[in-house]
Coordinates of C-alpha atoms in Angstrom, one line a residue:
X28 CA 66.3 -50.8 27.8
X29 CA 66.8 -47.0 27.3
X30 CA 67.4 -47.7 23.2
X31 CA 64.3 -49.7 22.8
X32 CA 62.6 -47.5 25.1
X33 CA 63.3 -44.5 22.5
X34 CA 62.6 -46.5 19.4
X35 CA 59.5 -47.7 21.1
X36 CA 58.3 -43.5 21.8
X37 CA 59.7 -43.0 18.5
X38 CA 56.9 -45.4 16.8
X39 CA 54.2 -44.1 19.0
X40 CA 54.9 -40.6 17.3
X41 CA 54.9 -42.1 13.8
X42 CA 51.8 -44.1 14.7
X43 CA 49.9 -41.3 15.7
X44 CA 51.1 -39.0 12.7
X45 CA 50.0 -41.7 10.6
X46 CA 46.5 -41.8 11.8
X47 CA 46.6 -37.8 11.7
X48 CA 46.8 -38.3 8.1
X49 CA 44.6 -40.8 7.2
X50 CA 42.2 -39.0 9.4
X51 CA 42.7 -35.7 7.6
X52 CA 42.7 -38.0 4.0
X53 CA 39.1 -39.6 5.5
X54 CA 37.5 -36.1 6.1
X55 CA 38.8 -34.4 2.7
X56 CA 37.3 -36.7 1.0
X57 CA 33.6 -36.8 3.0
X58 CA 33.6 -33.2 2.8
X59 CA 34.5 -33.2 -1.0
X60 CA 32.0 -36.1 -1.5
X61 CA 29.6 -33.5 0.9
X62 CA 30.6 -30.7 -1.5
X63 CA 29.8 -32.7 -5.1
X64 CA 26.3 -34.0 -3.6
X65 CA 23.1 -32.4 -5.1
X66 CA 19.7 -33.0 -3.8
X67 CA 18.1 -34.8 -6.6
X68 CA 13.9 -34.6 -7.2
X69 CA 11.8 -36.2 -8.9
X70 CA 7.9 -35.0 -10.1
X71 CA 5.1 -36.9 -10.8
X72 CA 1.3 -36.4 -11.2
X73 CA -0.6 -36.9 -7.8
X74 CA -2.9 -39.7 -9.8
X75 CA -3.5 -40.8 -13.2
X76 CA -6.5 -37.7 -13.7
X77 CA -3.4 -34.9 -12.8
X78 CA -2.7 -33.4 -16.4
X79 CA 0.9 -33.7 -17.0
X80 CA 2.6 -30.1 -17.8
X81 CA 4.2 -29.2 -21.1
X82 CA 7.6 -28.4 -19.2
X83 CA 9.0 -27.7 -15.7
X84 CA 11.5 -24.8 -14.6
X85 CA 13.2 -24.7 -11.5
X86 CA 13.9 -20.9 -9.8
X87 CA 17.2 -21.6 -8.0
X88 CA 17.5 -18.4 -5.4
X89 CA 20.4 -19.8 -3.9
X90 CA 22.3 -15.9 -2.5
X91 CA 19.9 -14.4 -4.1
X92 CA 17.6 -12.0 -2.3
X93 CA 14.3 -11.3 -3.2
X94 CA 14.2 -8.9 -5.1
X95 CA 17.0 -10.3 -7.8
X96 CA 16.5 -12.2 -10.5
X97 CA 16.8 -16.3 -10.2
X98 CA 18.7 -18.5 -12.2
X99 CA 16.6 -21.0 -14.3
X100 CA 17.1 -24.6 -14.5
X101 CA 14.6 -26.9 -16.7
X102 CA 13.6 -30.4 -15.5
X103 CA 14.7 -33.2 -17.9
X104 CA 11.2 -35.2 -18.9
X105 CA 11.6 -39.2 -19.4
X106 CA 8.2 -40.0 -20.1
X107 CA 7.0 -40.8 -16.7
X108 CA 8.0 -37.6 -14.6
X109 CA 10.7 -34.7 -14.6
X110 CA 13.8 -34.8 -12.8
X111 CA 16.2 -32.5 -12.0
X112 CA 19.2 -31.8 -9.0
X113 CA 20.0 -28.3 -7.5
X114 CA 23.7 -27.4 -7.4
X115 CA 23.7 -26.8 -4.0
X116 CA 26.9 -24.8 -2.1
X117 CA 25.5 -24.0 1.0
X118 CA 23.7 -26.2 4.2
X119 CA 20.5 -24.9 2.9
X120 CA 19.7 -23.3 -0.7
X121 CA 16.2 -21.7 -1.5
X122 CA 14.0 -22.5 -5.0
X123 CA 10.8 -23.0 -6.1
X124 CA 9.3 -24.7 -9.3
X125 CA 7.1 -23.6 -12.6
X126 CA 5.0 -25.7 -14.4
X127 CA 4.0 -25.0 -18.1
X128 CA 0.5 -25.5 -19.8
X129 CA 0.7 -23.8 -22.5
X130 CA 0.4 -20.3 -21.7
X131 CA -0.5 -20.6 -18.5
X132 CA 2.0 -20.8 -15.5
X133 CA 1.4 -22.3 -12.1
X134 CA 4.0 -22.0 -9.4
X135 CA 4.9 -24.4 -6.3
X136 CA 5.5 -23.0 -2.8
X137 CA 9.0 -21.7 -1.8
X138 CA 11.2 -24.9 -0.4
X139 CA 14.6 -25.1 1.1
X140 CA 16.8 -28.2 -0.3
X141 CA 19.7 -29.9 2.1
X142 CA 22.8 -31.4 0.3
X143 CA 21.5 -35.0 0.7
X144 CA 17.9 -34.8 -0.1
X145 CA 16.4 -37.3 -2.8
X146 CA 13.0 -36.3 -3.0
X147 CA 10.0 -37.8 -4.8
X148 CA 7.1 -34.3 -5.2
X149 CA 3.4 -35.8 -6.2
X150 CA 2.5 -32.4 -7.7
X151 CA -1.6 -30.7 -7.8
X152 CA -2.1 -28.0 -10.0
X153 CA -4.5 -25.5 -8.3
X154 CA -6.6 -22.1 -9.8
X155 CA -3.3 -20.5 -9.0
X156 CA -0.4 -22.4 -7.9
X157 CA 0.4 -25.7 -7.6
X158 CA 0.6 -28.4 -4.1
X159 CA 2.7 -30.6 -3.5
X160 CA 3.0 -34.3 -1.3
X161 CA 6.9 -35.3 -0.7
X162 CA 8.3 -38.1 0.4
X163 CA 11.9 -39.6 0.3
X164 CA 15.2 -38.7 2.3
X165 CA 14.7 -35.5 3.7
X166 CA 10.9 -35.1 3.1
X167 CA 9.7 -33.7 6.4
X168 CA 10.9 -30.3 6.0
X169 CA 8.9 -30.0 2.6
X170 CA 5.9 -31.0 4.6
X171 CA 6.4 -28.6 6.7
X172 CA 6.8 -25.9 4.0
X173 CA 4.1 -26.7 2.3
X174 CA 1.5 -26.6 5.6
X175 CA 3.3 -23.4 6.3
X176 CA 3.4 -21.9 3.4
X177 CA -1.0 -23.1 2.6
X178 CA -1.8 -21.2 6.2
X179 CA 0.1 -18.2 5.1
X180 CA -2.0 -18.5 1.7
X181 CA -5.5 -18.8 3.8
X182 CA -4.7 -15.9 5.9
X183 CA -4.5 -13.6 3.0
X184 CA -7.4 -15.1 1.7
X185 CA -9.0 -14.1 5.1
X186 CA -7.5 -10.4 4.5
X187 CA -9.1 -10.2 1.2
X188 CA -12.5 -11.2 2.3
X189 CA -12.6 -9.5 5.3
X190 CA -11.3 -6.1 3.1
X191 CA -14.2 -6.7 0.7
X192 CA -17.2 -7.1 3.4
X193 CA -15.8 -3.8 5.4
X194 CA -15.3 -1.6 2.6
X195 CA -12.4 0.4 5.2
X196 CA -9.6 -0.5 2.6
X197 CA -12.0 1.6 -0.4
X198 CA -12.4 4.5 1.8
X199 CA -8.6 4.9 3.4
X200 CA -7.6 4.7 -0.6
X201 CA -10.3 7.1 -1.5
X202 CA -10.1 10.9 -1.2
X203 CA -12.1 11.3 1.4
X204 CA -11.2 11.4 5.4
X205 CA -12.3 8.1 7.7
X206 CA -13.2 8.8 11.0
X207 CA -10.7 7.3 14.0
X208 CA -12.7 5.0 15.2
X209 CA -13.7 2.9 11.9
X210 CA -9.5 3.0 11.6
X211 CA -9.4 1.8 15.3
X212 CA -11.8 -0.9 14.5
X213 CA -10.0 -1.8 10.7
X214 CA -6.7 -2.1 12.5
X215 CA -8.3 -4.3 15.7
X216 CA -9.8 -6.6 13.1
X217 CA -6.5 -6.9 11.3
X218 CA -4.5 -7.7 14.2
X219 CA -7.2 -10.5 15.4
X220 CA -6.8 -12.2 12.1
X221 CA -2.8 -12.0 11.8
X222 CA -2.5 -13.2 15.5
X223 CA -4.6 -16.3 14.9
X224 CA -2.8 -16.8 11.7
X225 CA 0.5 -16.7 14.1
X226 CA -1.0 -19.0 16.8
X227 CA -1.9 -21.3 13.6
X228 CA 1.7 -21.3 12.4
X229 CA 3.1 -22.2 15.5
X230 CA 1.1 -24.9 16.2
X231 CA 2.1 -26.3 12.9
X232 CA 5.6 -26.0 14.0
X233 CA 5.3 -27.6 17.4
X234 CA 4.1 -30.4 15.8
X235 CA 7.3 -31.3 14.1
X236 CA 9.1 -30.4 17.0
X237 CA 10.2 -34.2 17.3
X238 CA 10.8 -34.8 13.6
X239 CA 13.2 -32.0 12.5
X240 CA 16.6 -30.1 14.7
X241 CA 16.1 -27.3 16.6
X242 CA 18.6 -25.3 14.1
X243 CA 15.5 -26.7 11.3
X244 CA 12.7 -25.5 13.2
X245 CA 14.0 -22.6 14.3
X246 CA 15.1 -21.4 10.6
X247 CA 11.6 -22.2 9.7
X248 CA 10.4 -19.9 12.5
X249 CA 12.8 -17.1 10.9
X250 CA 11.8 -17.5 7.3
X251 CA 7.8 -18.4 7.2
X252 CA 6.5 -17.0 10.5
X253 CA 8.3 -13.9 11.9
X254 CA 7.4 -10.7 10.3
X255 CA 4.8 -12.2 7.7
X256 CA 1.5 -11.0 9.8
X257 CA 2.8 -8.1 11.5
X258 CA 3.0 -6.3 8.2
X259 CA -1.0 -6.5 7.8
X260 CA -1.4 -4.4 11.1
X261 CA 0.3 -1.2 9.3
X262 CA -2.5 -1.9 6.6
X263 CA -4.4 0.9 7.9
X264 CA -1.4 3.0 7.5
X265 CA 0.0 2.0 4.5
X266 CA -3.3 2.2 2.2
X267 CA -4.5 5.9 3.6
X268 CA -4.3 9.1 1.8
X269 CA -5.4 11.3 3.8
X270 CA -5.5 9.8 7.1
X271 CA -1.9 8.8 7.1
X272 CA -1.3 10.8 10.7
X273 CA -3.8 9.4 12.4
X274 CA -3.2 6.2 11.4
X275 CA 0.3 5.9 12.2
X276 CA -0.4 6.1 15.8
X277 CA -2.7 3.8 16.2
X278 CA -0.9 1.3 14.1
X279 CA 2.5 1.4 16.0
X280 CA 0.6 1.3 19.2
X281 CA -0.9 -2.4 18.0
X282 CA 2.2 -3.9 16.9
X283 CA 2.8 -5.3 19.9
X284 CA 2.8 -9.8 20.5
X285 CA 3.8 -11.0 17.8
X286 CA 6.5 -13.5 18.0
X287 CA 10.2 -11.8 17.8
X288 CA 13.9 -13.5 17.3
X289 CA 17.1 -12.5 18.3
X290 CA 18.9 -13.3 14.8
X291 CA 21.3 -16.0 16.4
X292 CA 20.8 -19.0 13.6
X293 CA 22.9 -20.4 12.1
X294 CA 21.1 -21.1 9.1
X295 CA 19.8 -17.8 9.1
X296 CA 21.9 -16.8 6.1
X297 CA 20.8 -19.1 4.0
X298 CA 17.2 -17.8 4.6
X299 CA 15.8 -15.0 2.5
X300 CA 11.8 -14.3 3.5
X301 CA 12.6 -13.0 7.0
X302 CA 15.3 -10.5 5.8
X303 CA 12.6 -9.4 3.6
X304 CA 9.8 -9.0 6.1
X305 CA 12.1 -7.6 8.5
X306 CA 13.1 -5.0 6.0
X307 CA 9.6 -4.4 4.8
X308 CA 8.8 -3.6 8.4
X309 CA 11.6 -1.4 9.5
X310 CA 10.4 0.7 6.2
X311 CA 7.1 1.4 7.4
X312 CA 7.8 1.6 10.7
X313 CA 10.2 4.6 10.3
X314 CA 7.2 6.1 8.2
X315 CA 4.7 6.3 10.5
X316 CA 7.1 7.1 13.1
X317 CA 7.7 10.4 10.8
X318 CA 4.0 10.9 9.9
X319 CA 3.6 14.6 9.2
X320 CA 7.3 15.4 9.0
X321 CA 9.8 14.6 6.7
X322 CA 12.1 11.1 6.4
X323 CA 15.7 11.7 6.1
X324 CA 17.4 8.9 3.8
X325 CA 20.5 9.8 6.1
X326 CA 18.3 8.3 9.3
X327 CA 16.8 5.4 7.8
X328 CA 20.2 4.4 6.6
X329 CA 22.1 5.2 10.7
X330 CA 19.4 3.3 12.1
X331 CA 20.2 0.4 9.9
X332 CA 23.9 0.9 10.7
X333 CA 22.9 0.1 14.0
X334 CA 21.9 -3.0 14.4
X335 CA 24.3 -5.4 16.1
X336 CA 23.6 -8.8 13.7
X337 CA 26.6 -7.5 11.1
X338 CA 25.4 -10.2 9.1
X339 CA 21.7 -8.9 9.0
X340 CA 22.7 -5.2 9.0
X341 CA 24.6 -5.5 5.8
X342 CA 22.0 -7.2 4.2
X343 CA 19.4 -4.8 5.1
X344 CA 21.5 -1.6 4.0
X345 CA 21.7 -3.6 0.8
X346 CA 18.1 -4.0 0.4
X347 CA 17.9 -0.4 1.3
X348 CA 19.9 0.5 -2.0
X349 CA 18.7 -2.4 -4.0
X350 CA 15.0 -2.3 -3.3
X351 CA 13.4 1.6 -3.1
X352 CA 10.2 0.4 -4.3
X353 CA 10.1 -0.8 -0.7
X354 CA 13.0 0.4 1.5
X355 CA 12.6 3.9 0.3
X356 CA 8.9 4.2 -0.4
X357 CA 8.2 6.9 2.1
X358 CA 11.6 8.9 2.2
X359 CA 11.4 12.8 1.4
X360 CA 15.1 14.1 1.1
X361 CA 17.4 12.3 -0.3
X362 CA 20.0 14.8 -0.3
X363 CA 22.8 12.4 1.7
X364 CA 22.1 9.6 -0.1
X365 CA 25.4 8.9 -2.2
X366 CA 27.4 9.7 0.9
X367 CA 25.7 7.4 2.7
X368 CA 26.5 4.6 -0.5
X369 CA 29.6 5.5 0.4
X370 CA 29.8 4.7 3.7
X371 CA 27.9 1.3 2.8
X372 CA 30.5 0.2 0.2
X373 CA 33.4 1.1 2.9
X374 CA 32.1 -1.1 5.8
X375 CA 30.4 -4.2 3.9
X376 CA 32.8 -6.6 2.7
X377 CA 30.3 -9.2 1.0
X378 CA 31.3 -9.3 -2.5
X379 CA 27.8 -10.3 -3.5
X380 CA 26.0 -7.5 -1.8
X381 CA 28.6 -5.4 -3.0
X382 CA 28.0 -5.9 -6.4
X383 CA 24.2 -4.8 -5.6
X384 CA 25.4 -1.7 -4.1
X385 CA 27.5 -1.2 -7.3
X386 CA 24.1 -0.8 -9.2
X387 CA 23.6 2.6 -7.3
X388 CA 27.4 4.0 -8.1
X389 CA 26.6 3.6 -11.7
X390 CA 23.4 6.0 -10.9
X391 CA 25.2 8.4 -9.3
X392 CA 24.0 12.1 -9.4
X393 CA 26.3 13.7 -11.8
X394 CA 27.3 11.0 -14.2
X395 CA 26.8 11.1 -17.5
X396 CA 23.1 8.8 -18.5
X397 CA 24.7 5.8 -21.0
X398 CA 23.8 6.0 -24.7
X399 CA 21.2 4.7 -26.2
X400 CA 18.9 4.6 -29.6
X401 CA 15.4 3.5 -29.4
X402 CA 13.0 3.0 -32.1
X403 CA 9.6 4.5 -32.4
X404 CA 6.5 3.5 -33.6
X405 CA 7.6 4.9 -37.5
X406 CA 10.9 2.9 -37.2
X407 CA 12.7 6.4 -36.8
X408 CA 15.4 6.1 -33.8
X409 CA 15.3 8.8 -30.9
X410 CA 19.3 8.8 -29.5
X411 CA 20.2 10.2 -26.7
X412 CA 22.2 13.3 -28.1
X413 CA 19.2 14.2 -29.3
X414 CA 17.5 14.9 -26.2
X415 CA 20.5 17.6 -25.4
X416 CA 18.8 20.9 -23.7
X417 CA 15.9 19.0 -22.7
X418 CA 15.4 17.9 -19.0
X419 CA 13.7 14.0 -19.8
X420 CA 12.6 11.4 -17.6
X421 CA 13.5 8.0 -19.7
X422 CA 11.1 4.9 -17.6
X423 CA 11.2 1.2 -18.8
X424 CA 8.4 -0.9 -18.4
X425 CA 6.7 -4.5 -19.6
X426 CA 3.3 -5.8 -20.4
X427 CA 2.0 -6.9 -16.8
X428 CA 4.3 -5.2 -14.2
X429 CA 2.1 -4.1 -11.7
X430 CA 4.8 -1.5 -10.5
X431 CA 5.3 -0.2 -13.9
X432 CA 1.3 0.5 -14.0
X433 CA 1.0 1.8 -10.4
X434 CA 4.1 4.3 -11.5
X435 CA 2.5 5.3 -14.8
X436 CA -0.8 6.3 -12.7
X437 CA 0.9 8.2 -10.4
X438 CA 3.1 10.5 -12.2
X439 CA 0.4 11.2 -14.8
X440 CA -1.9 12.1 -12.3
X441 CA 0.0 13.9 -9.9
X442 CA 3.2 14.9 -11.9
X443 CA 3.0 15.2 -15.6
X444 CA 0.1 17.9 -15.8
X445 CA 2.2 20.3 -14.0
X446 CA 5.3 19.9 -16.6
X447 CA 3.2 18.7 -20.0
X448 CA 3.5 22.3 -21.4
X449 CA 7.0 22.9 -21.3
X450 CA 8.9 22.2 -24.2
X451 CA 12.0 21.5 -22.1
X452 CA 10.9 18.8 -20.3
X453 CA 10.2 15.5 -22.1
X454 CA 9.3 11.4 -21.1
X455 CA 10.5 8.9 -23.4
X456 CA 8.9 5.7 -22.7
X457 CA 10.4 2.3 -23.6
X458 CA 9.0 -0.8 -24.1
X459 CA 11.3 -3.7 -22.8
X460 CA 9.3 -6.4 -24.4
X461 CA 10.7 -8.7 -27.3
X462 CA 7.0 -9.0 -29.1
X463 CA 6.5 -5.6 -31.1
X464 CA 2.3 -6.2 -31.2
X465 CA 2.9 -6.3 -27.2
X466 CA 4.2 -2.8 -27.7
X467 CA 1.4 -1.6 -29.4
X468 CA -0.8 -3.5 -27.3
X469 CA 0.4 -2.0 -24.0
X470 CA 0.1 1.6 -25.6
X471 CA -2.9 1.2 -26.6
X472 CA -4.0 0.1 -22.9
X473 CA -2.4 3.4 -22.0
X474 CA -2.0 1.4 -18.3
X475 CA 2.2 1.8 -18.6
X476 CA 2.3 4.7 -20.7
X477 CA 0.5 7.9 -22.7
X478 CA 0.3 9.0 -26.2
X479 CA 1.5 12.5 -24.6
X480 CA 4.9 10.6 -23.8
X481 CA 8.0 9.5 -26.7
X482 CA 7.4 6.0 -26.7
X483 CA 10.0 3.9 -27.9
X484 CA 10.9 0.2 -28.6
X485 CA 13.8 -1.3 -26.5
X486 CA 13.9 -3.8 -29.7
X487 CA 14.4 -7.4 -29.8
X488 CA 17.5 -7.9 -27.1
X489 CA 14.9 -7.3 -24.4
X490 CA 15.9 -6.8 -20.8
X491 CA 19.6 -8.1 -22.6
X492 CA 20.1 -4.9 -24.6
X493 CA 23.7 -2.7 -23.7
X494 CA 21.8 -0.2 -21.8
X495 CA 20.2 -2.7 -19.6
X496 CA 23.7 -4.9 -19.1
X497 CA 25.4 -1.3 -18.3
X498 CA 22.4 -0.2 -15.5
X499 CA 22.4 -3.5 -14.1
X500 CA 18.8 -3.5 -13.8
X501 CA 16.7 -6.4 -12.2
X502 CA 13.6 -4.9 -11.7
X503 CA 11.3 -2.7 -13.7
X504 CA 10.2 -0.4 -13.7
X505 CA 13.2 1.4 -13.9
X506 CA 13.1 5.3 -14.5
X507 CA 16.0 8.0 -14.7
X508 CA 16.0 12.1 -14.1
X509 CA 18.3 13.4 -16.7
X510 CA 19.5 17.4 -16.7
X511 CA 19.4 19.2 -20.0
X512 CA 23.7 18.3 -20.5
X513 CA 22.8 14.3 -20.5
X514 CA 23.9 13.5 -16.9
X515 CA 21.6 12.2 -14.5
X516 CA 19.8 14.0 -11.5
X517 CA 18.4 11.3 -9.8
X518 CA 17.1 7.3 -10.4
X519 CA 13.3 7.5 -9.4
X520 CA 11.1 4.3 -8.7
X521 CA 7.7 3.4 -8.0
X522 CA 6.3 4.5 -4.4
X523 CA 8.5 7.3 -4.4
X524 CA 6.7 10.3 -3.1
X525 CA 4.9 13.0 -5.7
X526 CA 6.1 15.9 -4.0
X527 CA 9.5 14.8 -4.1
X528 CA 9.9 14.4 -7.6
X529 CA 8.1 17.3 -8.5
X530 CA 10.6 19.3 -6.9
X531 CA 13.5 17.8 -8.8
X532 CA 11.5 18.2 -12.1
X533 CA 10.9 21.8 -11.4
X534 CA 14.7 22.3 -9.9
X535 CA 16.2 20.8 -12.7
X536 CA 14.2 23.0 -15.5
X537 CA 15.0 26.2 -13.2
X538 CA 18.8 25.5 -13.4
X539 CA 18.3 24.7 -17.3
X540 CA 16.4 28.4 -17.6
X541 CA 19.3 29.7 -15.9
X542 CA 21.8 28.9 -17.9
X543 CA 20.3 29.9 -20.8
X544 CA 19.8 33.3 -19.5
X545 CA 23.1 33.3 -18.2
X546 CA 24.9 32.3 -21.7
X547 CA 22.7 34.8 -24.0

């Protein structure tokens, strides 16, 4: 009895090892079966009057933020509709779609695709973007988008109309002061409309409350709700000149009830609107918070370092780095910046938002600007040793960048005429466009650059030339301070204060005299 008793314990063991293996052989291959799935779509006309598009592209922003650049993936056509799957790594993964006629380009709301989704999209082109109905496995959260995403789209319609009959929005971008109660009353009016819009949102949401998980809803909550009206209430802050004080206070005292999360989903990573409203916000709140005084990039950057979400706090100090034309719109002194890069690249260990950070070690004060040789209007080529002894500012812009357009305006307005007689400061202004009569075209519209400037011809390599690869760049426009040795002073953008780089033109062309005074 005490023999078969052992061999009997003995098989139990190897029984239940047995089944520990086939178990762990079951889920290996479910979760590599989970891992090779790829949502698949399919796209077809609405009805037979829908205009079929000359070709579809698919934005795949899967870890991407924002402000990168997506990758590109073309539907395949087989007469009838396009198709196409998403290579899909993550729970969740964010993209959008473009449809071709001709010249003209019509884009679909922003979706989020789960790893078993097969989706059929009956597409509508509209005056400016196209609709979509969806059904098929996993439908119901593309419904949801796309009501979401058309009452976002009529509350800015509502912002534009109610801009246009007040007339507030022309006055606080004028010269000329507006008096506090017509702020008081612009602002009020605002907040009605984004609160509403809110309410609108939410109702939306409760009623898929039984259709979708609470993980689902609530990520939808995150990424198309929180943050996106709240921004609209800093409108009177954000568009004055010269009542920028006054309307500071009133605008942080009305950003109170709208709806606030705690950053505790899950699927928050895989999101990418809510990290940018949430950064958009933080920006201008420290702003008005500072109105009248000066914005330390040191505090902006502790503040951020703060927050307790490590997940969300690295992402932000990223998008601090990686997106001035927002995050550091209203900063005045930069002076601790690279220490604070530093600090950054020592306590985020993301490799991806690394590599973002990496952009702003290679524009280091100090380091030497990369070569380059740009062609001019005559075919002659303007090199960068050739600038030597001359403090420069070296921008890149496109046909149709509205930032490029907004920069050019402001630094020849407010900048240039106080440097254009000095022979030691120049700006050389290149083209990154790949059509040459685009190049003419755009100076000649003198909206991205002046005849007073060195204008110059990136060539046909585009945004893919060597200096571009080296600089990383992903957004134009993108502009570089450069001392009269070659070596840069400081990477400027668009929204950056006047004042501010004033000063470095005029410190940099001081420190230039001096060492010419000092070597004679």
């Amino acid at each position: 009895m005490k023999i078969k008793y052992k061999v009997s314990k003995s098989y139990q063991r190897l029984k239940k090892i047995l089944l520990f293996i086939s178990l762990f052989l079951n889920f290996t291959a479910i979760a590599k079966m989970t891992q090779n799935q790829s949502p698949r779509f399919a796209l077809y006309p609405v009805d037979s009057s829908e205009k079929m598009p000359d070709s579809v592209l698919i934005r795949d922003w899967q870890n991407k933020e924002i402000y990168e650049r997506p990758i590109f993936l073309k539907a395949a056509f087989d007469g009838h509709s396009f198709k196409f799957s998403l290579p899909i790594k993550a729970p969740l993964m964010m993209f959008d779609i473009v449809f071709y006629y001709g010249k003209k380009q019509l884009k679909s709301l922003y979706h989020f695709a789960e790893p078993n989704d097969d989706v059929i999209l009956y597409f509508r082109a509209g005056d400016r973007n196209s609709s979509l109905n969806v059904s098929g496995v996993g439908a119901i959260k593309y419904q949801l988008a796309e009501q979401l995403g058309k009452e976002s789209m009529d509350f800015h319609i509502s912002v534009v109309n109610f801009d246009r009959r007040t007339k507030t929005s022309l006055k606080l971008f004028s010269d000329s002061l507006v008096n506090e109660s017509e702020i008081h009353s612009y602002v009020d009016s605002l907040k009605s409309l984004a609160m509403l819009s809110e309410a609108r949102s939410l109702k939306i949401l409760s009623e898929f409350k039984s259709r979708l998980s609470p993980n689902l809803l609530n990520f939808y909550k995150y990424e198309c709700i929180v943050g996106r009206t709240k921004q609209f209430v800093y409108s009177g802050f954000i568009k004055s000149i010269k009542n920028k004080k006054n309307s500071a206070k009133y605008c942080l005292s009305r950003n109170t009830g709208f709806l606030e999360m705690n950053n505790d989903n899950p699927l928050l990573k895989y999101g990418t609107w809510y990290v940018f409203h949430k950064s958009f916000n933080l920006a201008i709140e420290a702003a008005m918070e500072s109105a009248g005084k000066e914005l330390y990039f040191k505090d902006r950057y502790s503040s951020l370092k703060s927050i307790e979400n490590l997940e969300l706090r690295d992402r932000l100090i990223t998008y601090l780095f990686a997106y001035p034309g927002i995050s550091q719109r209203y900063i005045t002194n930069f002076d601790s910046k690279d220490s604070c890069l530093t600090d950054a690249l020592d306590i985020i260990k993301d490799p991806h938002l690394i590599s973002e950070l990496s952009r702003d070690v290679i524009t280091k004060k100090g380091n030497e600007i990369f070569s380059f040789s740009f062609q001019d209007s005559n075919q002659k080529y303007i090199r960068s040793i050739d600038l030597r002894g001359k403090v420069f500012i070296i921008k890149f812009y496109g046909w149709g960048c509205t930032g490029c357009e907004q920069f050019h305006k402001q630094f020849k307005k407010d900048i240039y005429p106080e440097f254009s007689k000095n022979s030691n400061f120049k700006v050389i202004s290149v083209s990154i466009d790949k059509s040459k009569e685009r190049w003419l075209q755009s100076m000649e519209s003198k909206k991205y650059t002046s005849e007073d400037y060195i204008n110059l011809y990136i060539g046909n390599k585009g945004i893919k030339s060597d200096f571009f690869k080296y600089y990383k760049v992903n957004a134009i426009p993108f502009i570089l301070l450069v001392d009269e040795d070659g070596r840069l002073i400081e990477r400027l953008h668009n929204g950056m204060q006047s004042t501010f780089i004033s000063t470095k033109i005029r410190g940099a062309l001081a420190a230039q005299k001096l060492r010419v005074k000092n070597s004679m």
